[in-house]
mmCIF file of N, CA and C and ligand atoms in Angstrom:
data_model
loop_
_atom_site.group_PDB
_atom_site.id
_atom_site.type_symbol
_atom_site.label_atom_id
_atom_site.label_comp_id
_atom_site.label_asym_id
_atom_site.label_seq_id
_atom_site.Cartn_x
_atom_site.Cartn_y
_atom_site.Cartn_z
ATOM 1 N N UNK O 1 -111.558 -141.246 -44.126
ATOM 2 C CA UNK O 1 -110.016 -142.547 -45.281
ATOM 3 C C UNK O 1 -110.310 -141.602 -46.499
ATOM 4 N N UNK O 2 -108.564 -140.984 -47.135
ATOM 5 C CA UNK O 2 -108.196 -141.092 -47.685
ATOM 6 C C UNK O 2 -108.453 -141.533 -48.936
ATOM 7 N N UNK O 3 -108.464 -141.766 -50.401
ATOM 8 C CA UNK O 3 -108.614 -142.708 -50.915
ATOM 9 C C UNK O 3 -107.340 -143.215 -51.013
ATOM 10 N N UNK O 4 -106.320 -142.168 -51.877
ATOM 11 C CA UNK O 4 -105.205 -142.680 -51.663
ATOM 12 C C UNK O 4 -103.962 -143.165 -50.676
ATOM 13 N N UNK O 5 -104.750 -142.829 -49.587
ATOM 14 C CA UNK O 5 -104.331 -142.990 -48.096
ATOM 15 C C UNK O 5 -104.478 -144.945 -48.237
ATOM 16 N N UNK O 6 -105.433 -145.097 -48.129
ATOM 17 C CA UNK O 6 -105.342 -146.760 -48.597
ATOM 18 C C UNK O 6 -105.098 -147.368 -48.982
ATOM 19 N N UNK O 7 -104.610 -147.078 -50.682
ATOM 20 C CA UNK O 7 -103.305 -147.732 -51.746
ATOM 21 C C UNK O 7 -102.286 -147.185 -51.303
ATOM 22 N N UNK O 8 -101.703 -146.120 -50.165
ATOM 23 C CA UNK O 8 -100.781 -146.162 -50.606
ATOM 24 C C UNK O 8 -100.439 -147.498 -49.365
ATOM 25 N N UNK O 9 -101.465 -147.659 -48.399
ATOM 26 C CA UNK O 9 -101.417 -149.364 -47.696
ATOM 27 C C UNK O 9 -100.999 -150.129 -48.659
ATOM 28 N N UNK O 10 -101.648 -150.317 -49.746
ATOM 29 C CA UNK O 10 -101.529 -151.917 -50.087
ATOM 30 C C UNK O 10 -100.117 -151.462 -50.923
ATOM 31 N N UNK O 11 -99.639 -150.841 -51.145
ATOM 32 C CA UNK O 11 -98.284 -150.143 -51.946
ATOM 33 C C UNK O 11 -97.153 -150.464 -50.678
ATOM 34 N N UNK O 12 -97.872 -150.123 -48.914
ATOM 35 C CA UNK O 12 -96.648 -151.245 -48.367
ATOM 36 C C UNK O 12 -96.842 -153.128 -47.922
ATOM 37 N N UNK O 13 -98.278 -152.856 -48.629
ATOM 38 C CA UNK O 13 -98.478 -154.315 -48.061
ATOM 39 C C UNK O 13 -97.799 -154.832 -48.810
ATOM 40 N N UNK O 14 -97.926 -154.705 -50.455
ATOM 41 C CA UNK O 14 -97.232 -155.364 -51.350
ATOM 42 C C UNK O 14 -95.573 -155.605 -51.093
ATOM 43 N N UNK O 15 -94.685 -154.261 -50.422
ATOM 44 C CA UNK O 15 -93.528 -155.578 -50.098
ATOM 45 C C UNK O 15 -93.600 -156.753 -49.113
ATOM 46 N N UNK O 16 -94.360 -157.034 -48.944
ATOM 47 C CA UNK O 16 -94.229 -158.159 -48.276
ATOM 48 C C UNK O 16 -94.248 -159.121 -49.422
ATOM 49 N N UNK O 17 -94.774 -158.825 -49.765
ATOM 50 C CA UNK O 17 -95.076 -159.878 -51.341
ATOM 51 C C UNK O 17 -93.992 -161.184 -51.716
ATOM 52 N N UNK O 18 -94.478 -162.562 -51.916
ATOM 53 C CA UNK O 18 -93.616 -164.113 -51.607
ATOM 54 C C UNK O 18 -93.948 -164.141 -53.004
ATOM 55 N N UNK O 19 -93.694 -163.771 -53.883
ATOM 56 C CA UNK O 19 -93.743 -164.083 -55.639
ATOM 57 C C UNK O 19 -92.712 -164.964 -56.365
ATOM 58 N N UNK O 20 -91.712 -165.350 -55.752
ATOM 59 C CA UNK O 20 -90.416 -165.881 -55.893
ATOM 60 C C UNK O 20 -90.725 -167.015 -57.573
ATOM 61 N N UNK O 21 -92.139 -167.306 -58.076
ATOM 62 C CA UNK O 21 -92.683 -168.073 -59.393
ATOM 63 C C UNK O 21 -93.259 -166.752 -60.057
ATOM 64 N N UNK O 22 -94.283 -166.271 -59.698
ATOM 65 C CA UNK O 22 -94.998 -165.147 -61.295
ATOM 66 C C UNK O 22 -93.761 -163.838 -61.122
ATOM 67 N N UNK O 23 -93.176 -163.986 -59.363
ATOM 68 C CA UNK O 23 -92.154 -162.451 -60.096
ATOM 69 C C UNK O 23 -93.589 -160.918 -60.044
ATOM 70 N N UNK O 24 -94.938 -161.234 -59.178
ATOM 71 C CA UNK O 24 -95.968 -160.306 -59.631
ATOM 72 C C UNK O 24 -96.542 -160.725 -58.572
ATOM 73 N N UNK O 25 -96.328 -159.529 -57.906
ATOM 74 C CA UNK O 25 -96.232 -158.783 -56.894
ATOM 75 C C UNK O 25 -96.996 -157.653 -56.395
ATOM 76 N N UNK O 26 -97.729 -159.015 -55.636
ATOM 77 C CA UNK O 26 -99.546 -157.515 -55.525
ATOM 78 C C UNK O 26 -99.566 -156.854 -53.982
ATOM 79 N N UNK O 27 -100.381 -156.336 -53.911
ATOM 80 C CA UNK O 27 -100.649 -156.120 -51.972
ATOM 81 C C UNK O 27 -102.158 -155.201 -51.829
ATOM 82 N N UNK O 28 -102.289 -155.110 -51.665
ATOM 83 C CA UNK O 28 -103.713 -155.671 -51.291
ATOM 84 C C UNK O 28 -104.004 -154.424 -49.526
ATOM 85 N N UNK O 29 -104.558 -153.598 -49.068
ATOM 86 C CA UNK O 29 -105.598 -153.681 -47.946
ATOM 87 C C UNK O 29 -107.116 -153.212 -47.824
ATOM 88 N N UNK O 30 -106.775 -152.976 -46.656
ATOM 89 C CA UNK O 30 -108.953 -153.247 -46.475
ATOM 90 C C UNK O 30 -109.155 -152.991 -45.371
ATOM 91 N N UNK O 31 -110.321 -151.728 -45.542
ATOM 92 C CA UNK O 31 -110.240 -151.489 -44.420
ATOM 93 C C UNK O 31 -111.956 -151.289 -44.097
ATOM 94 N N UNK O 32 -111.700 -151.536 -42.551
ATOM 95 C CA UNK O 32 -113.405 -151.860 -42.115
ATOM 96 C C UNK O 32 -114.222 -150.673 -41.201
ATOM 97 N N UNK O 33 -114.936 -150.823 -40.854
ATOM 98 C CA UNK O 33 -116.064 -149.963 -40.576
ATOM 99 C C UNK O 33 -115.749 -149.151 -39.875
ATOM 100 N N UNK O 34 -115.137 -150.294 -38.846
ATOM 101 C CA UNK O 34 -114.831 -149.580 -37.445
ATOM 102 C C UNK O 34 -113.417 -148.304 -37.330
ATOM 103 N N UNK O 35 -112.701 -148.910 -38.701
ATOM 104 C CA UNK O 35 -111.189 -147.732 -39.237
ATOM 105 C C UNK O 35 -109.834 -148.215 -39.180
ATOM 106 N N UNK O 36 -110.087 -149.843 -39.459
ATOM 107 C CA UNK O 36 -108.737 -150.648 -38.139
ATOM 108 C C UNK O 36 -108.040 -151.184 -40.458
ATOM 109 N N UNK O 37 -107.337 -151.210 -40.545
ATOM 110 C CA UNK O 37 -107.020 -151.336 -42.606
ATOM 111 C C UNK O 37 -105.566 -152.111 -41.949
ATOM 112 N N UNK O 38 -105.908 -153.963 -42.545
ATOM 113 C CA UNK O 38 -105.789 -155.182 -42.576
ATOM 114 C C UNK O 38 -104.687 -155.005 -43.806
ATOM 115 N N UNK O 39 -103.721 -155.863 -43.427
ATOM 116 C CA UNK O 39 -102.589 -155.721 -45.571
ATOM 117 C C UNK O 39 -102.714 -156.496 -45.493
ATOM 118 N N UNK O 40 -101.949 -157.721 -46.814
ATOM 119 C CA UNK O 40 -102.607 -158.313 -47.444
ATOM 120 C C UNK O 40 -101.781 -158.922 -48.510
ATOM 121 N N UNK O 41 -100.886 -159.567 -49.448
ATOM 122 C CA UNK O 41 -100.337 -159.564 -49.857
ATOM 123 C C UNK O 41 -100.280 -161.324 -50.831
ATOM 124 N N UNK O 42 -100.120 -161.000 -51.274
ATOM 125 C CA UNK O 42 -99.456 -162.226 -52.724
ATOM 126 C C UNK O 42 -98.779 -163.857 -52.165
ATOM 127 N N UNK O 43 -99.455 -165.026 -51.115
ATOM 128 C CA UNK O 43 -98.125 -165.415 -50.837
ATOM 129 C C UNK O 43 -98.454 -166.839 -52.145
ATOM 130 N N UNK O 44 -96.495 -167.015 -52.269
ATOM 131 C CA UNK O 44 -96.630 -167.951 -53.466
ATOM 132 C C UNK O 44 -96.430 -169.342 -52.948
ATOM 133 N N UNK O 45 -96.095 -170.701 -53.165
ATOM 134 C CA UNK O 45 -96.230 -171.525 -52.828
ATOM 135 C C UNK O 45 -94.938 -172.784 -54.640
ATOM 136 N N UNK O 46 -94.594 -173.913 -53.972
ATOM 137 C CA UNK O 46 -94.349 -173.762 -55.581
ATOM 138 C C UNK O 46 -94.550 -175.654 -55.462
ATOM 139 N N UNK O 47 -96.276 -175.633 -54.563
ATOM 140 C CA UNK O 47 -97.248 -176.489 -56.231
ATOM 141 C C UNK O 47 -98.144 -174.945 -56.279
ATOM 142 N N UNK O 48 -98.385 -174.571 -57.062
ATOM 143 C CA UNK O 48 -99.010 -173.686 -57.526
ATOM 144 C C UNK O 48 -100.403 -173.361 -56.501
ATOM 145 N N UNK O 49 -100.815 -174.268 -56.741
ATOM 146 C CA UNK O 49 -101.760 -174.085 -56.718
ATOM 147 C C UNK O 49 -102.844 -173.989 -54.934
ATOM 148 N N UNK O 50 -101.249 -174.167 -54.179
ATOM 149 C CA UNK O 50 -101.661 -173.235 -53.271
ATOM 150 C C UNK O 50 -101.072 -172.124 -52.793
ATOM 151 N N UNK O 51 -100.492 -170.301 -54.355
ATOM 152 C CA UNK O 51 -100.687 -169.983 -53.548
ATOM 153 C C UNK O 51 -101.533 -168.927 -53.454
ATOM 154 N N UNK O 52 -102.557 -167.410 -52.736
ATOM 155 C CA UNK O 52 -102.510 -167.571 -52.551
ATOM 156 C C UNK O 52 -102.463 -165.718 -52.949
ATOM 157 N N UNK O 53 -103.621 -165.180 -52.870
ATOM 158 C CA UNK O 53 -103.990 -162.991 -53.798
ATOM 159 C C UNK O 53 -104.019 -162.225 -52.334
ATOM 160 N N UNK O 54 -104.053 -160.935 -52.853
ATOM 161 C CA UNK O 54 -103.364 -160.276 -51.411
ATOM 162 C C UNK O 54 -104.795 -160.277 -50.927
ATOM 163 N N UNK O 55 -106.266 -160.269 -52.398
ATOM 164 C CA UNK O 55 -107.101 -160.213 -51.474
ATOM 165 C C UNK O 55 -107.751 -160.651 -50.735
ATOM 166 N N UNK O 56 -107.238 -162.453 -51.585
ATOM 167 C CA UNK O 56 -107.786 -163.500 -49.776
ATOM 168 C C UNK O 56 -107.421 -163.197 -48.952
ATOM 169 N N UNK O 57 -105.542 -162.439 -48.807
ATOM 170 C CA UNK O 57 -105.168 -162.703 -47.915
ATOM 171 C C UNK O 57 -105.151 -161.946 -46.740
ATOM 172 N N UNK O 58 -105.450 -161.326 -47.448
ATOM 173 C CA UNK O 58 -105.778 -159.168 -45.767
ATOM 174 C C UNK O 58 -108.059 -159.924 -45.934
ATOM 175 N N UNK O 59 -108.584 -160.530 -46.600
ATOM 176 C CA UNK O 59 -109.686 -160.466 -45.957
ATOM 177 C C UNK O 59 -109.372 -162.060 -45.067
ATOM 178 N N UNK O 60 -108.629 -162.580 -45.533
ATOM 179 C CA UNK O 60 -108.605 -164.071 -44.264
ATOM 180 C C UNK O 60 -108.091 -163.215 -42.851
ATOM 181 N N UNK O 61 -106.831 -162.681 -43.331
ATOM 182 C CA UNK O 61 -106.421 -161.935 -41.935
ATOM 183 C C UNK O 61 -106.827 -161.537 -41.199
ATOM 184 N N UNK O 62 -107.882 -160.519 -41.487
ATOM 185 C CA UNK O 62 -109.013 -159.386 -40.461
ATOM 186 C C UNK O 62 -110.170 -160.373 -39.789
ATOM 187 N N UNK O 63 -110.676 -161.530 -40.830
ATOM 188 C CA UNK O 63 -111.410 -162.600 -39.838
ATOM 189 C C UNK O 63 -110.567 -163.835 -39.176
ATOM 190 N N UNK O 64 -109.521 -163.496 -39.579
ATOM 191 C CA UNK O 64 -108.685 -163.835 -38.429
ATOM 192 C C UNK O 64 -108.765 -163.674 -37.898
ATOM 193 N N UNK O 65 -108.742 -162.546 -37.194
ATOM 194 C CA UNK O 65 -108.578 -160.589 -36.273
ATOM 195 C C UNK O 65 -109.517 -161.499 -35.664
ATOM 196 N N UNK O 66 -110.824 -161.546 -36.629
ATOM 197 C CA UNK O 66 -112.312 -161.946 -35.564
ATOM 198 C C UNK O 66 -112.672 -161.196 -36.281
ATOM 199 N N UNK O 67 -112.838 -159.885 -36.831
ATOM 200 C CA UNK O 67 -113.470 -159.092 -37.888
ATOM 201 C C UNK O 67 -115.033 -160.400 -38.673
ATOM 202 N N UNK O 68 -116.021 -159.962 -38.703
ATOM 203 C CA UNK O 68 -117.150 -161.129 -39.156
ATOM 204 C C UNK O 68 -117.423 -159.918 -41.513
ATOM 205 N N UNK O 69 -118.393 -161.530 -41.919
ATOM 206 C CA UNK O 69 -118.616 -161.133 -43.396
ATOM 207 C C UNK O 69 -119.835 -159.255 -43.067
ATOM 208 N N UNK O 70 -119.072 -157.984 -43.852
ATOM 209 C CA UNK O 70 -119.465 -157.075 -43.584
ATOM 210 C C UNK O 70 -119.492 -155.685 -42.441
ATOM 211 N N UNK O 71 -118.430 -155.845 -42.409
ATOM 212 C CA UNK O 71 -117.694 -154.545 -41.273
ATOM 213 C C UNK O 71 -116.677 -154.778 -42.662
ATOM 214 N N UNK O 72 -116.549 -153.934 -43.821
ATOM 215 C CA UNK O 72 -115.819 -154.002 -44.353
ATOM 216 C C UNK O 72 -116.455 -152.772 -45.208
ATOM 217 N N UNK O 73 -115.510 -151.268 -45.500
ATOM 218 C CA UNK O 73 -116.019 -150.696 -45.890
ATOM 219 C C UNK O 73 -115.339 -150.528 -47.155
ATOM 220 N N UNK O 74 -114.076 -150.621 -47.193
ATOM 221 C CA UNK O 74 -112.996 -150.206 -48.609
ATOM 222 C C UNK O 74 -111.825 -150.957 -48.814
ATOM 223 N N UNK O 75 -111.983 -151.681 -50.035
ATOM 224 C CA UNK O 75 -110.432 -152.979 -50.106
ATOM 225 C C UNK O 75 -109.865 -151.860 -51.913
ATOM 226 N N UNK O 76 -108.235 -152.126 -51.306
ATOM 227 C CA UNK O 76 -107.663 -151.249 -51.809
ATOM 228 C C UNK O 76 -106.731 -152.343 -52.347
ATOM 229 N N UNK O 77 -106.528 -152.063 -53.981
ATOM 230 C CA UNK O 77 -104.787 -153.008 -54.524
ATOM 231 C C UNK O 77 -104.417 -153.008 -55.339
ATOM 232 N N UNK O 78 -102.338 -153.152 -55.716
ATOM 233 C CA UNK O 78 -101.902 -152.146 -56.180
ATOM 234 C C UNK O 78 -100.756 -153.083 -56.829
ATOM 235 N N UNK O 79 -100.768 -152.978 -58.277
ATOM 236 C CA UNK O 79 -99.433 -153.624 -58.893
ATOM 237 C C UNK O 79 -98.692 -153.196 -59.616
ATOM 238 N N UNK O 80 -97.941 -153.680 -59.927
ATOM 239 C CA UNK O 80 -97.645 -153.173 -61.123
ATOM 240 C C UNK O 80 -98.090 -153.359 -62.176
ATOM 241 N N UNK O 81 -98.613 -153.030 -62.983
ATOM 242 C CA UNK O 81 -99.591 -153.275 -64.518
ATOM 243 C C UNK O 81 -100.130 -151.532 -64.903
ATOM 244 N N UNK O 82 -99.893 -151.752 -66.115
ATOM 245 C CA UNK O 82 -100.292 -150.546 -67.313
ATOM 246 C C UNK O 82 -101.388 -150.294 -67.029
ATOM 247 N N UNK O 83 -102.520 -151.437 -66.562
ATOM 248 C CA UNK O 83 -103.472 -150.648 -66.534
ATOM 249 C C UNK O 83 -103.955 -151.333 -65.142
ATOM 250 N N UNK O 84 -104.912 -150.183 -64.191
ATOM 251 C CA UNK O 84 -105.180 -150.316 -63.539
ATOM 252 C C UNK O 84 -105.489 -151.257 -62.739
ATOM 253 N N UNK O 85 -104.511 -152.953 -61.407
ATOM 254 C CA UNK O 85 -104.794 -153.917 -61.644
ATOM 255 C C UNK O 85 -105.858 -154.735 -61.457
ATOM 256 N N UNK O 86 -106.226 -155.105 -61.720
ATOM 257 C CA UNK O 86 -107.644 -156.345 -61.906
ATOM 258 C C UNK O 86 -107.734 -157.950 -60.950
ATOM 259 N N UNK O 87 -108.653 -158.318 -60.279
ATOM 260 C CA UNK O 87 -108.224 -158.894 -59.853
ATOM 261 C C UNK O 87 -109.492 -160.938 -59.869
ATOM 262 N N UNK O 88 -109.068 -161.635 -59.440
ATOM 263 C CA UNK O 88 -108.718 -162.176 -59.957
ATOM 264 C C UNK O 88 -110.443 -162.865 -59.634
ATOM 265 N N UNK O 89 -110.960 -164.161 -60.936
ATOM 266 C CA UNK O 89 -112.479 -164.688 -59.708
ATOM 267 C C UNK O 89 -112.919 -164.850 -58.684
ATOM 268 N N UNK O 90 -111.584 -165.628 -58.067
ATOM 269 C CA UNK O 90 -111.924 -165.942 -57.323
ATOM 270 C C UNK O 90 -111.988 -165.392 -55.983
ATOM 271 N N UNK O 91 -110.901 -164.601 -56.379
ATOM 272 C CA UNK O 91 -111.074 -163.446 -55.048
ATOM 273 C C UNK O 91 -112.282 -162.506 -55.139
ATOM 274 N N UNK O 92 -112.901 -161.828 -56.117
ATOM 275 C CA UNK O 92 -114.322 -161.976 -56.429
ATOM 276 C C UNK O 92 -115.489 -162.403 -55.555
ATOM 277 N N UNK O 93 -115.547 -164.171 -55.122
ATOM 278 C CA UNK O 93 -116.597 -164.688 -55.655
ATOM 279 C C UNK O 93 -115.813 -164.101 -53.538
ATOM 280 N N UNK O 94 -114.576 -164.169 -52.993
ATOM 281 C CA UNK O 94 -114.134 -164.542 -51.448
ATOM 282 C C UNK O 94 -114.949 -162.475 -51.550
ATOM 283 N N UNK O 95 -114.373 -161.200 -52.296
ATOM 284 C CA UNK O 95 -114.670 -160.461 -52.045
ATOM 285 C C UNK O 95 -116.341 -159.977 -51.187
ATOM 286 N N UNK O 96 -116.754 -160.853 -52.759
ATOM 287 C CA UNK O 96 -118.502 -160.262 -52.229
ATOM 288 C C UNK O 96 -118.734 -160.797 -50.827
ATOM 289 N N UNK O 97 -118.518 -162.381 -51.229
ATOM 290 C CA UNK O 97 -119.064 -162.923 -50.055
ATOM 291 C C UNK O 97 -119.008 -162.260 -48.822
ATOM 292 N N UNK O 98 -117.563 -161.995 -48.330
ATOM 293 C CA UNK O 98 -117.170 -161.166 -47.237
ATOM 294 C C UNK O 98 -117.197 -159.775 -46.614
ATOM 295 N N UNK O 99 -118.156 -159.423 -47.512
ATOM 296 C CA UNK O 99 -117.865 -157.325 -47.989
ATOM 297 C C UNK O 99 -119.455 -157.451 -48.221
ATOM 298 N N UNK O 100 -120.072 -158.012 -48.966
ATOM 299 C CA UNK O 100 -121.236 -158.170 -50.087
ATOM 300 C C UNK O 100 -121.259 -156.663 -50.644
ATOM 301 N N UNK O 101 -122.236 -157.279 -51.898
ATOM 302 C CA UNK O 101 -121.909 -155.724 -52.700
ATOM 303 C C UNK O 101 -121.782 -154.450 -52.963
ATOM 304 N N UNK O 102 -122.150 -153.416 -51.751
ATOM 305 C CA UNK O 102 -121.626 -152.477 -52.547
ATOM 306 C C UNK O 102 -120.436 -151.866 -51.854
ATOM 307 N N UNK O 103 -119.551 -153.366 -51.178
ATOM 308 C CA UNK O 103 -117.874 -152.991 -50.948
ATOM 309 C C UNK O 103 -117.209 -151.783 -52.407
ATOM 310 N N UNK O 104 -117.068 -150.941 -52.105
ATOM 311 C CA UNK O 104 -115.967 -149.899 -52.151
ATOM 312 C C UNK O 104 -114.902 -150.187 -52.214
ATOM 313 N N UNK O 105 -114.176 -150.653 -53.806
ATOM 314 C CA UNK O 105 -112.679 -150.903 -54.731
ATOM 315 C C UNK O 105 -112.032 -149.973 -55.406
ATOM 316 N N UNK O 106 -111.251 -149.421 -54.550
ATOM 317 C CA UNK O 106 -110.101 -149.157 -55.480
ATOM 318 C C UNK O 106 -109.214 -149.957 -55.521
ATOM 319 N N UNK O 107 -108.828 -149.776 -57.493
ATOM 320 C CA UNK O 107 -107.461 -150.661 -57.920
ATOM 321 C C UNK O 107 -106.476 -149.450 -58.561
ATOM 322 N N UNK O 108 -105.467 -149.786 -58.149
ATOM 323 C CA UNK O 108 -104.258 -148.932 -59.057
ATOM 324 C C UNK O 108 -103.017 -149.448 -59.639
ATOM 325 N N UNK O 109 -101.991 -148.613 -59.753
ATOM 326 C CA UNK O 109 -101.232 -149.205 -60.445
ATOM 327 C C UNK O 109 -99.811 -148.091 -60.367
ATOM 328 N N UNK O 110 -98.597 -149.405 -59.641
ATOM 329 C CA UNK O 110 -97.779 -147.695 -59.715
ATOM 330 C C UNK O 110 -97.475 -146.233 -60.403
ATOM 331 N N UNK O 111 -97.517 -146.390 -61.704
ATOM 332 C CA UNK O 111 -98.189 -144.964 -61.688
ATOM 333 C C UNK O 111 -99.200 -144.005 -61.583
ATOM 334 N N UNK O 112 -99.770 -144.669 -60.881
ATOM 335 C CA UNK O 112 -100.891 -143.104 -60.418
ATOM 336 C C UNK O 112 -102.092 -144.043 -60.706
ATOM 337 N N UNK O 113 -102.024 -144.249 -61.470
ATOM 338 C CA UNK O 113 -102.828 -145.057 -62.014
ATOM 339 C C UNK O 113 -104.919 -145.586 -61.281
ATOM 340 N N UNK O 114 -105.622 -145.305 -61.136
ATOM 341 C CA UNK O 114 -106.609 -145.130 -59.822
ATOM 342 C C UNK O 114 -107.417 -146.104 -61.040
ATOM 343 N N UNK O 115 -108.504 -147.326 -60.511
ATOM 344 C CA UNK O 115 -110.515 -147.551 -61.400
ATOM 345 C C UNK O 115 -110.838 -147.434 -59.657
ATOM 346 N N UNK O 116 -112.140 -146.871 -59.533
ATOM 347 C CA UNK O 116 -112.720 -147.350 -58.706
ATOM 348 C C UNK O 116 -114.547 -147.886 -58.311
ATOM 349 N N UNK O 117 -114.318 -148.827 -58.103
ATOM 350 C CA UNK O 117 -115.185 -149.892 -58.894
ATOM 351 C C UNK O 117 -116.497 -150.529 -57.294
ATOM 352 N N UNK O 118 -116.607 -151.662 -57.606
ATOM 353 C CA UNK O 118 -117.671 -152.383 -55.830
ATOM 354 C C UNK O 118 -117.616 -153.079 -56.534
ATOM 355 N N UNK O 119 -118.155 -154.339 -55.610
ATOM 356 C CA UNK O 119 -117.694 -155.613 -55.626
ATOM 357 C C UNK O 119 -118.607 -155.999 -55.864
ATOM 358 N N UNK O 120 -119.846 -156.040 -56.735
ATOM 359 C CA UNK O 120 -121.064 -155.760 -57.433
ATOM 360 C C UNK O 120 -120.923 -155.236 -59.198
ATOM 361 N N UNK O 121 -119.726 -155.060 -59.143
ATOM 362 C CA UNK O 121 -119.252 -154.943 -60.312
ATOM 363 C C UNK O 121 -118.530 -154.770 -61.026
ATOM 364 N N UNK O 122 -117.843 -155.941 -59.966
ATOM 365 C CA UNK O 122 -116.445 -157.031 -60.306
ATOM 366 C C UNK O 122 -117.165 -159.132 -60.545
ATOM 367 N N UNK O 123 -118.498 -158.844 -59.851
ATOM 368 C CA UNK O 123 -118.967 -159.996 -60.033
ATOM 369 C C UNK O 123 -120.370 -160.345 -60.658
ATOM 370 N N UNK O 124 -121.037 -159.586 -60.947
ATOM 371 C CA UNK O 124 -122.611 -159.356 -61.322
ATOM 372 C C UNK O 124 -123.158 -161.213 -60.970
ATOM 373 N N UNK O 125 -124.079 -160.937 -60.973
ATOM 374 C CA UNK O 125 -124.782 -162.599 -60.356
ATOM 375 C C UNK O 125 -123.948 -163.295 -59.991
ATOM 376 N N UNK O 126 -123.189 -163.587 -59.180
ATOM 377 C CA UNK O 126 -122.854 -164.579 -58.265
ATOM 378 C C UNK O 126 -123.688 -165.213 -57.520
ATOM 379 N N UNK O 127 -123.097 -166.889 -57.018
ATOM 380 C CA UNK O 127 -123.331 -167.252 -56.114
ATOM 381 C C UNK O 127 -123.745 -166.774 -54.887
HETATM 382 N N1 THU R 1 -102.872 -162.679 -57.998
HETATM 383 C C1 THU R 1 -102.835 -161.661 -56.775
HETATM 384 O O1 THU R 1 -102.354 -161.576 -55.497
HETATM 385 N N2 THU R 1 -103.888 -160.363 -56.640
HETATM 386 C C2 THU R 1 -104.432 -160.735 -58.201
HETATM 387 O O2 THU R 1 -106.164 -160.966 -58.146
HETATM 388 C C3 THU R 1 -104.577 -162.081 -59.398
HETATM 389 C C4 THU R 1 -102.844 -162.691 -59.224
HETATM 390 C C5 THU R 1 -101.662 -163.157 -57.321
HETATM 391 C C6 THU R 1 -101.453 -165.058 -57.080
HETATM 392 C C7 THU R 1 -100.022 -165.226 -57.824
HETATM 393 O O3 THU R 1 -98.982 -164.938 -56.728
HETATM 394 C C8 THU R 1 -99.507 -163.685 -59.110
HETATM 395 O O4 THU R 1 -101.064 -162.586 -58.664
HETATM 396 C C9 THU R 1 -99.733 -164.158 -60.304
HETATM 397 O O5 THU R 1 -100.943 -164.889 -60.485
#
């Protein structure tokens, strides 16, 4: 799987974002170890606490399709930010639990800037 391909998948996922409140659209693409890709986007609600991030949407979709923790090899996330987008604290916890510390994470923006990191680097000392 080419690095940029997974980010393009995340960009495609972003098009489904439902973000009428923040107007901040995020897309994620999650690659499983057996080569399947799950899309995730942020989904908002008027009760703001119920909003779901793109990263968690991608993981929950994969889990709901029968994938289990540690069956994932890479996550790409994209948003319209000046620097490669970041990922929030709660998502970092979910990413770590479902994918393990070694997961490769590729963050990007719409201008083509990317940053490669890992689940461990995003959340050292996790619960
Ligand atoms: N959001 C994500 O989807 N992923 C992140 O890592 C950070 C934030 C979403 C949540 C909300 O719908 C919007 O971006 C603004 O915070």
